[in-house]
Tab-separated table of C-alpha atoms in Angstrom:
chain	number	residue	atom	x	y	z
O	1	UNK	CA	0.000	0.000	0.000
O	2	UNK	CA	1.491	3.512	-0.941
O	3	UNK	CA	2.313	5.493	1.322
O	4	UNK	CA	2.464	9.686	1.936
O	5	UNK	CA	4.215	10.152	-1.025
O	6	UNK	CA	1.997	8.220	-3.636
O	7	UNK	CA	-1.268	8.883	-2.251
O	8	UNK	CA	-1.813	11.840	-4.819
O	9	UNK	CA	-0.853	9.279	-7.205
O	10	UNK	CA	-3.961	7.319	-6.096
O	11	UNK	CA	-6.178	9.909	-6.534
O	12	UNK	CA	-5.085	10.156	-9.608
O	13	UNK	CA	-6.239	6.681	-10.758
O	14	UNK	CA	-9.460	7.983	-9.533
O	15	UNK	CA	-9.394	6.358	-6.109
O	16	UNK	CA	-12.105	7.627	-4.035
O	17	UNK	CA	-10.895	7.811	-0.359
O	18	UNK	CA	-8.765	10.418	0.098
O	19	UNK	CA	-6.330	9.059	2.888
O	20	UNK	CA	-5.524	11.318	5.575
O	21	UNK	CA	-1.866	10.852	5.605
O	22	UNK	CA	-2.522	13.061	1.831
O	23	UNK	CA	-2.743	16.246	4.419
O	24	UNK	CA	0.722	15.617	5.298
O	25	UNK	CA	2.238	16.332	2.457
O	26	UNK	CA	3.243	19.940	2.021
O	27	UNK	CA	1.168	21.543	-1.104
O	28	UNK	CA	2.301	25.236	-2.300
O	29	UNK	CA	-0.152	26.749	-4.297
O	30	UNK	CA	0.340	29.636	-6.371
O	31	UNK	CA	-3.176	31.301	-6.555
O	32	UNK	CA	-3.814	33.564	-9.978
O	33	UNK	CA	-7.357	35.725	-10.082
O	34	UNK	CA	-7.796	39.658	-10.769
O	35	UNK	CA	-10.999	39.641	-8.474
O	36	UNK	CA	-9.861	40.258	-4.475
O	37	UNK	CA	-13.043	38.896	-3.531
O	38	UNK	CA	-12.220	35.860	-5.160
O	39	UNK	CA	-8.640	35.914	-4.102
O	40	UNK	CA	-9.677	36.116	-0.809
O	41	UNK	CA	-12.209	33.462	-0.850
O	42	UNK	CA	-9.677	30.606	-2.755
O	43	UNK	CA	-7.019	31.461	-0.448
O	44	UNK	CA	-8.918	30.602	2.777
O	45	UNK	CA	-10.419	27.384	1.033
O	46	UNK	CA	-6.872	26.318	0.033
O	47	UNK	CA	-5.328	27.321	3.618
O	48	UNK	CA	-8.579	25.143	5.110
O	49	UNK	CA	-7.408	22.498	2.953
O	50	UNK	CA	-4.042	23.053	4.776
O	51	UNK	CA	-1.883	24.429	1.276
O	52	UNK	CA	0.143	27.103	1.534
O	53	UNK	CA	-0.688	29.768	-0.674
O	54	UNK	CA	0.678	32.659	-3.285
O	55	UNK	CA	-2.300	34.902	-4.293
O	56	UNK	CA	-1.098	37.118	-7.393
O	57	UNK	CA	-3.936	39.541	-9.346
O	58	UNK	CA	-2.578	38.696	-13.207
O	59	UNK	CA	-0.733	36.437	-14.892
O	60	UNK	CA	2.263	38.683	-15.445
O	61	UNK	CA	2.732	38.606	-11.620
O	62	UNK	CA	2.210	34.725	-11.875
O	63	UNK	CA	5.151	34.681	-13.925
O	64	UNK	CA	7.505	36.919	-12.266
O	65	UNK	CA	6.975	34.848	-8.904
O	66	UNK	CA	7.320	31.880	-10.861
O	67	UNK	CA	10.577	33.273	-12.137
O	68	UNK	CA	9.935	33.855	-15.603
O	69	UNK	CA	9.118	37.686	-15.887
O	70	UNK	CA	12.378	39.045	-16.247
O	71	UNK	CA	13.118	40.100	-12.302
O	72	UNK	CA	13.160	37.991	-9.765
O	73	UNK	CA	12.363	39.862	-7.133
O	74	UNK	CA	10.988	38.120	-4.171
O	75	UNK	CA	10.104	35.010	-6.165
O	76	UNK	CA	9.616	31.727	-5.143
O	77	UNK	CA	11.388	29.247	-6.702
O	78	UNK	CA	9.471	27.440	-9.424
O	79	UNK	CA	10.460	24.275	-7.829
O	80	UNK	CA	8.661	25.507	-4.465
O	81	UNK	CA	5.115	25.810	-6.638
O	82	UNK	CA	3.588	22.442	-6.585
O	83	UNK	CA	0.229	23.611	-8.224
O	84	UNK	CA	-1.040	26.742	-9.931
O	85	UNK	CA	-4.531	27.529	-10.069
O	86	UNK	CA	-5.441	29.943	-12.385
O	87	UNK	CA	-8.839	32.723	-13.372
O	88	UNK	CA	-9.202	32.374	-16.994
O	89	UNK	CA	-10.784	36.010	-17.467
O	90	UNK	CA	-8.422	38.046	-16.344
O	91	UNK	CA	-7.646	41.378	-18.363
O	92	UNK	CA	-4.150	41.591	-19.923
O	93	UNK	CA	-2.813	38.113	-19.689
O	94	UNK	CA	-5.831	35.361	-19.591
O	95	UNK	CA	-5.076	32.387	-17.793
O	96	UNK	CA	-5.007	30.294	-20.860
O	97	UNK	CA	-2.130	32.903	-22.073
O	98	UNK	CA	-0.292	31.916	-18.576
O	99	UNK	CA	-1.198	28.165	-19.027
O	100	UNK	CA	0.480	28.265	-22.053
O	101	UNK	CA	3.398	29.887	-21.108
O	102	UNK	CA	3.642	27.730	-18.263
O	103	UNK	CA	3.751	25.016	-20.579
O	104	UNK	CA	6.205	26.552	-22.894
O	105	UNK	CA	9.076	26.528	-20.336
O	106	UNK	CA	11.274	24.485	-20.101
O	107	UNK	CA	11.359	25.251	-16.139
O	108	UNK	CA	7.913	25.626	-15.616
O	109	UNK	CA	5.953	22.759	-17.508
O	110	UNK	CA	5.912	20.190	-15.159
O	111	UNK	CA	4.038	22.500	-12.360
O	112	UNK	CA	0.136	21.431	-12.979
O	113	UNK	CA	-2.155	24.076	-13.981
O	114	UNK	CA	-5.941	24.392	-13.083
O	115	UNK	CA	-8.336	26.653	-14.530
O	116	UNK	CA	-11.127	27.990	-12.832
O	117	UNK	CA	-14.028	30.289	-14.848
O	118	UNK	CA	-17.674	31.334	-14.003
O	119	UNK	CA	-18.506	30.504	-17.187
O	120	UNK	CA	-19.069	27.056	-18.440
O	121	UNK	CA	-18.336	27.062	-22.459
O	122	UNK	CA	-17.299	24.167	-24.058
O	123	UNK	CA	-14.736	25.407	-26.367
O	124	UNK	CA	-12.988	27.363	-23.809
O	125	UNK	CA	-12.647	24.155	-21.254
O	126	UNK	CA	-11.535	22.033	-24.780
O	127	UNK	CA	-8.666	24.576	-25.103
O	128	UNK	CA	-7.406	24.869	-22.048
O	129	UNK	CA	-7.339	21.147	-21.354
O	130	UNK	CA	-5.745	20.706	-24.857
O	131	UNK	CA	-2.691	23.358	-24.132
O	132	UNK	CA	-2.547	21.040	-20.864
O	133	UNK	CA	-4.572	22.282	-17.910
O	134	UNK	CA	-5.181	19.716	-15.450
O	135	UNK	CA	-8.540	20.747	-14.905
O	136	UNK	CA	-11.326	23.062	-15.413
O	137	UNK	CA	-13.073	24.336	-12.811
O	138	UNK	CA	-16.516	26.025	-12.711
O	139	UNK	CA	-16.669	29.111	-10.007
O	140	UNK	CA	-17.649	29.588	-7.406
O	141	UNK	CA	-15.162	27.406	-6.301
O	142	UNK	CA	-16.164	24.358	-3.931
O	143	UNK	CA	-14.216	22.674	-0.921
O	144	UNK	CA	-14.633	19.768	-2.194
O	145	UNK	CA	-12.922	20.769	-5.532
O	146	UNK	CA	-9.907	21.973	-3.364
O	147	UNK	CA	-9.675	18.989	-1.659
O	148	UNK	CA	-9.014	16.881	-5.259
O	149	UNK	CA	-6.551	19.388	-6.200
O	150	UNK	CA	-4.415	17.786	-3.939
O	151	UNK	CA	-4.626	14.905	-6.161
O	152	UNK	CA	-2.979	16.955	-9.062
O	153	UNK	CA	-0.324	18.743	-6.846
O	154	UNK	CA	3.224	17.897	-7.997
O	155	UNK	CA	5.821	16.360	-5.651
O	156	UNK	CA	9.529	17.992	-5.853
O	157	UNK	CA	9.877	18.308	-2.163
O	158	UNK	CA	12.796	17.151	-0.618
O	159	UNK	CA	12.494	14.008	0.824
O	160	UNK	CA	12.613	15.760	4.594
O	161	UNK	CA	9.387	17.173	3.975
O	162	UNK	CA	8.132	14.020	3.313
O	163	UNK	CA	6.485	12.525	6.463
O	164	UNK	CA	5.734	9.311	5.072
O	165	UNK	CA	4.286	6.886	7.547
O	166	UNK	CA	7.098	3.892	8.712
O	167	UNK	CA	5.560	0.732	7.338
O	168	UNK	CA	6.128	2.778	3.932
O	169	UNK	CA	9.615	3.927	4.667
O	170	UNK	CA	10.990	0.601	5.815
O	171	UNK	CA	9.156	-1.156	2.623
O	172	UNK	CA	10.119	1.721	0.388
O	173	UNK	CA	13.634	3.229	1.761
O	174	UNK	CA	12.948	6.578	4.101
O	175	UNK	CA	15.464	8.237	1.690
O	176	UNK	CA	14.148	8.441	-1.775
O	177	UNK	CA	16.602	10.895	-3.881
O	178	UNK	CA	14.600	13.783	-5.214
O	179	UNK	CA	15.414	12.101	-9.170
O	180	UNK	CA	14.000	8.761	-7.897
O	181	UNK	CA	10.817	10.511	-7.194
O	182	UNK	CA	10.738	12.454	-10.008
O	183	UNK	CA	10.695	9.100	-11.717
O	184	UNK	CA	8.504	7.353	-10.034
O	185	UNK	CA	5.928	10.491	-10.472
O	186	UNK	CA	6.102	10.654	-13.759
O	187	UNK	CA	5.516	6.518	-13.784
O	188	UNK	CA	2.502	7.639	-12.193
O	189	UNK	CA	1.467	10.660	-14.039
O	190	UNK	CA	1.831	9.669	-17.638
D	1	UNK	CA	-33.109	36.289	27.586
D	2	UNK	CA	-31.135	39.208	25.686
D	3	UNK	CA	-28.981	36.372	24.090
D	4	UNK	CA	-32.114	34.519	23.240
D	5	UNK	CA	-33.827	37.195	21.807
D	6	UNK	CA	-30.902	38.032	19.670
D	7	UNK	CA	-30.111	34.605	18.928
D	8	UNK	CA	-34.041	34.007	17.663
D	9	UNK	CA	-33.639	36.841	15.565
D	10	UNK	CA	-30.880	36.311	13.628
D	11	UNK	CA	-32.002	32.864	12.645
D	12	UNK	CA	-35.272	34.761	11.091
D	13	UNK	CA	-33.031	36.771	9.436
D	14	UNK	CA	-30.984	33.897	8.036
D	15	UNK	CA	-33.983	32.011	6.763
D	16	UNK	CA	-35.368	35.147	5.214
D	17	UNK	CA	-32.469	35.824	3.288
D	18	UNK	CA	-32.271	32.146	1.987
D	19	UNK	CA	-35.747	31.405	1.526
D	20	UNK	CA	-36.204	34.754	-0.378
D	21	UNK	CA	-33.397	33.888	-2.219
D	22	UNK	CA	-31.178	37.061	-1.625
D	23	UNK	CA	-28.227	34.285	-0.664
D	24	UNK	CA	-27.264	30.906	-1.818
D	25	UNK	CA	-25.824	28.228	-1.091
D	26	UNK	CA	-22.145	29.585	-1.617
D	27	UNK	CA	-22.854	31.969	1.563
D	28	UNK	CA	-23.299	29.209	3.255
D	29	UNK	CA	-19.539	28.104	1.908
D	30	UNK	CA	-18.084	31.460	2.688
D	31	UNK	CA	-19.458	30.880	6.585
D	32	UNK	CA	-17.953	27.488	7.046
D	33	UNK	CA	-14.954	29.072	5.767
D	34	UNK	CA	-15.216	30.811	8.956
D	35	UNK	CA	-13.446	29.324	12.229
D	36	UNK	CA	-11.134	30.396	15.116
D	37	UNK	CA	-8.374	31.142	13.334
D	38	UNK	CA	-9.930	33.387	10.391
D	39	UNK	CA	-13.164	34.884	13.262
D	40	UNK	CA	-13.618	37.555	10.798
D	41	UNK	CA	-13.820	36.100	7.331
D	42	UNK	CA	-17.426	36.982	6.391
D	43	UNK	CA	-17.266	40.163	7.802
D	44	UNK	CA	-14.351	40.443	5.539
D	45	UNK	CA	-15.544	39.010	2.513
D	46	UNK	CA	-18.925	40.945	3.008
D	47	UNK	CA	-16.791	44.333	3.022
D	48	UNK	CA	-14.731	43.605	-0.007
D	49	UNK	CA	-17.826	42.438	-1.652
D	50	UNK	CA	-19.522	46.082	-0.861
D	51	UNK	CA	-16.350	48.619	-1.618
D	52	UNK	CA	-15.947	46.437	-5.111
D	53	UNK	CA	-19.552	46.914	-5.904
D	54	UNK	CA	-19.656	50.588	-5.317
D	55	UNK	CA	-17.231	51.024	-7.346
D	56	UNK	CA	-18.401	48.867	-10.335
D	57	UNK	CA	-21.593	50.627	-9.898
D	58	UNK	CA	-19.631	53.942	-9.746
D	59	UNK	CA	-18.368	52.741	-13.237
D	60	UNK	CA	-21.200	51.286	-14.839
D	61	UNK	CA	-23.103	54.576	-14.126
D	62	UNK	CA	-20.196	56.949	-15.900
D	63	UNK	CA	-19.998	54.476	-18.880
D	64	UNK	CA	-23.902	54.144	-19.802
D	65	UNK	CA	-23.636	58.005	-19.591
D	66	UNK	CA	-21.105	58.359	-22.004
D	67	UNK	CA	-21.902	58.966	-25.980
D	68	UNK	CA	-21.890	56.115	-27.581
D	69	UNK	CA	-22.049	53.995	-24.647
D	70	UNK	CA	-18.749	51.496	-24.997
D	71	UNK	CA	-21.320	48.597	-24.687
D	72	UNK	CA	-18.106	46.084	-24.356
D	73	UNK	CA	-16.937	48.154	-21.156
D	74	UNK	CA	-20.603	47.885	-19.689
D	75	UNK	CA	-20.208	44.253	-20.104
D	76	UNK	CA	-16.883	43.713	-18.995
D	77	UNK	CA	-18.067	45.677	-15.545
D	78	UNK	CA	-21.406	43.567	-15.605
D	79	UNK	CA	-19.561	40.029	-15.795
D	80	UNK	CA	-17.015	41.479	-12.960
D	81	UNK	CA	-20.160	41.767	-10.904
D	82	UNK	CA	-21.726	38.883	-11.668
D	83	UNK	CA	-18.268	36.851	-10.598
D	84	UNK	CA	-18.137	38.525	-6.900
D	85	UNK	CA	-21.724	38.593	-6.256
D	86	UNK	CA	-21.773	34.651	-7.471
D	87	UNK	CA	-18.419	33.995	-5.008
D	88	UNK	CA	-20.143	35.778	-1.919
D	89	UNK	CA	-23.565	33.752	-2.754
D	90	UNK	CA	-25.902	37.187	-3.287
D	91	UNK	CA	-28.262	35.550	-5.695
D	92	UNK	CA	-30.342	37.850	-6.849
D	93	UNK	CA	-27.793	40.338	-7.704
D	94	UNK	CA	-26.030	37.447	-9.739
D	95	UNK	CA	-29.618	37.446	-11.569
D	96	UNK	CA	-30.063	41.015	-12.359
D	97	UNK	CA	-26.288	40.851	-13.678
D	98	UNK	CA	-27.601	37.760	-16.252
D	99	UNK	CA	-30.369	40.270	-17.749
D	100	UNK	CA	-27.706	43.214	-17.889
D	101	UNK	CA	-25.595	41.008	-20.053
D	102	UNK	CA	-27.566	40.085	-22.201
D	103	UNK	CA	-29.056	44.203	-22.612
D	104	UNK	CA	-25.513	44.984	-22.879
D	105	UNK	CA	-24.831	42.150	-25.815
D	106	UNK	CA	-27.415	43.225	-27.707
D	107	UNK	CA	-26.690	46.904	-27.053
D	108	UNK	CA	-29.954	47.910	-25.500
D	109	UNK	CA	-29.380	51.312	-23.857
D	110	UNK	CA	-32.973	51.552	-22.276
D	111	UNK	CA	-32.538	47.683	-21.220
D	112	UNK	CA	-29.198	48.418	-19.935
D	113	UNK	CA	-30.377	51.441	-17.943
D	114	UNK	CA	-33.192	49.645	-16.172
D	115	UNK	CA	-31.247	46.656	-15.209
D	116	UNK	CA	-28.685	49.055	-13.935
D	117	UNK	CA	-31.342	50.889	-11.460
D	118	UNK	CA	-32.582	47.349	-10.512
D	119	UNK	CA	-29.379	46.072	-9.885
D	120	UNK	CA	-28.287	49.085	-7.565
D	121	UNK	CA	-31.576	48.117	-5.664
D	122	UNK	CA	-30.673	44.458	-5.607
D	123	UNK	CA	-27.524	45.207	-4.368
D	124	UNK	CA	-28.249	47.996	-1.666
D	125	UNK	CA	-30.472	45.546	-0.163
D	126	UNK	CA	-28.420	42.324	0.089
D	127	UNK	CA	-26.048	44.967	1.467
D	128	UNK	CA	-27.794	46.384	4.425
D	129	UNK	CA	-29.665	43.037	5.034
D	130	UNK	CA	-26.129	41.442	5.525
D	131	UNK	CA	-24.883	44.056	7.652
D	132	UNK	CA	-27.717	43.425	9.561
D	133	UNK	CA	-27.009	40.137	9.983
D	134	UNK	CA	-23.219	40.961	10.809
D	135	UNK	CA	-24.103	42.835	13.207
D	136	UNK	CA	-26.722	40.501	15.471
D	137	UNK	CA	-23.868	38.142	15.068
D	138	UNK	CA	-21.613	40.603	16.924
D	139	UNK	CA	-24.111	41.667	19.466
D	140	UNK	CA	-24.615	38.127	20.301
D	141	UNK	CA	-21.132	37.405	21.004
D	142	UNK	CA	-20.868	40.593	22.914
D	143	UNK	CA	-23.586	39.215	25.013
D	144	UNK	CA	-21.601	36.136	25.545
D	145	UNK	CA	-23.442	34.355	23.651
D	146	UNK	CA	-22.800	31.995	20.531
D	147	UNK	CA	-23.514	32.184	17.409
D	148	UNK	CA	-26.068	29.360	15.705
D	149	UNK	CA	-24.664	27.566	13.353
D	150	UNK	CA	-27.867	27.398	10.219
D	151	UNK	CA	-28.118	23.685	8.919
């Protein structure tokens, strides 16, 4: 039976039960949405679903935390973003203009991007899953949508984070080297 | 009882609201999203919701006086509107913001004009009817009492 680290995994083979050792496992969300109500409302339901959260108002923000903007003033380091979750209205850059840019770097495209809209139009979910979105969500945002985002969120934590339980580690070695679990996630999400 | 009393009355107020369908459901989601550590998060949200609404309306009202009305601004305010009103759960203001769309896509200056003066009522009254219920909420609390939690 997988343990901390694969749970997400599970979830992602559309496993229903979300195991509680899931929570353990340290999610970094970087939250994109020009509305403050809205920012305000998705951080609290991702900090209730105990991620840590990075609430930017455009996509050119996004991008400039995530690195790729030119200046790197205060960013966090792409490899600390384990899931971005993205309005898709937003004026200047849309958040299918970030998801593809997300995708487009070299850097970047392995961070899983979600979609949210308050409109529900066929074409517009087609495209963004297309260009790679993980998933496209319809506003206002649910808890229990939050609480399957974990499923998507990438691991690239270092194995210290990791607070796997110890029937896992002694079956599965308590030190897994950040490439062997790049591996095996990628075994799993393919 | 004071607490009693205040307690009684802010459940009439709750099921008002809902049953005459000035909330939804996704009110309901914003209170959960209330607890001990965030004690303040409706007030909050109810705050943000009011200052971004004033000044939507603000800007809806300067646009559909300009000539030609910039119908694709009007719209672009309308469907900000209709996104915060839909994440704080005020229903009927989500409604009004459905007709103003569709005024506004069809570039309907009298339509656009009405819904605008209905929407400003909508709003107003969602408004003081949640600062209403903000405020028995304090009072309770302030009476030592708690606050009941609506099923």
């Amino acid at each position: 039976m997988a343990g901390g680290c694969f749970l997400y995994s599970e979830s992602e083979m559309g496993s229903a039960s979300v195991s509680s050792s899931q929570d353990d496992f340290p999610v970094h969300v970087l939250a994109v949405d020009d509305s403050l109500i809205d920012r305000k409302v998705i951080e609290r339901l991702l900090k209730s679903s105990a991620c840590k959260v990075t609430a930017v108002d455009s996509g050119r923000r996004a991008l400039e935390i995530l690195g790729l903007g030119g200046e790197s003033i205060n960013s966090v380091s792409a490899f600390e973003i384990n899931l971005i979750i993205t309005d898709y209205c937003m004026p200047g850059m849309s958040g299918y203009d970030l998801l593809k840019k997300v995708k487009e770097s070299s850097t970047l495209k392995e961070i899983p991007v979600v979609i949210m809209s308050s409109e529900n139009v066929p074409n517009r979910i087609r495209r963004c899953l297309d260009e790679g979105a993980e998933e496209f969500l319809l506003k206002p945002v649910k808890p229990a949508d939050v609480n399957r985002l974990r499923g998507h969120a990438r691991t690239l934590q270092p194995t210290s984070d990791c607070t796997c339980d110890d029937e896992v580690a002694s079956t599965m070695g308590r030190s897994l080297s950040l490439d062997r679990r790049r591996q095996l996630s990628r075994t799993f999400f393919s | 009882m004071e607490v009693l009393r205040l307690q009684q009355q802010l459940i009439e107020l709750t099921n008002s609201l809902f049953q005459e369908g000035f909330l939804d459901d996704q009110f309901t989601q914003i209170q959960m999203l209330q607890d001990e550590g965030n004690p303040d998060f409706v007030q909050e949200v109810v705050g943000l919701f009011a200052e971004d609404s004033e000044r939507i309306l603000s800007e809806l009202t300067k646009a559909l006086e300009m000539e030609p009305v910039d119908f694709k601004k009007v719209d672009a305010y309308v469907h900000q509107f209709k996104g915060s009103s839909s994440s704080i759960g005020a229903q009927r203001v989500k409604a009004v913001c459905v007709d103003f769309r569709a005024y506004a896509e069809t570039e309907n200056k009298e339509g656009c004009l009405q819904a605008l003066q209905q929407i400003k009522q909508e709003f107003f009254a969602v408004k003081s009817k949640l600062e209403a219920l903000l405020q028995l909420e304090q009072q309770i609390l302030a009476a030592g009492g708690s606050v009941p939690m609506m099923e």
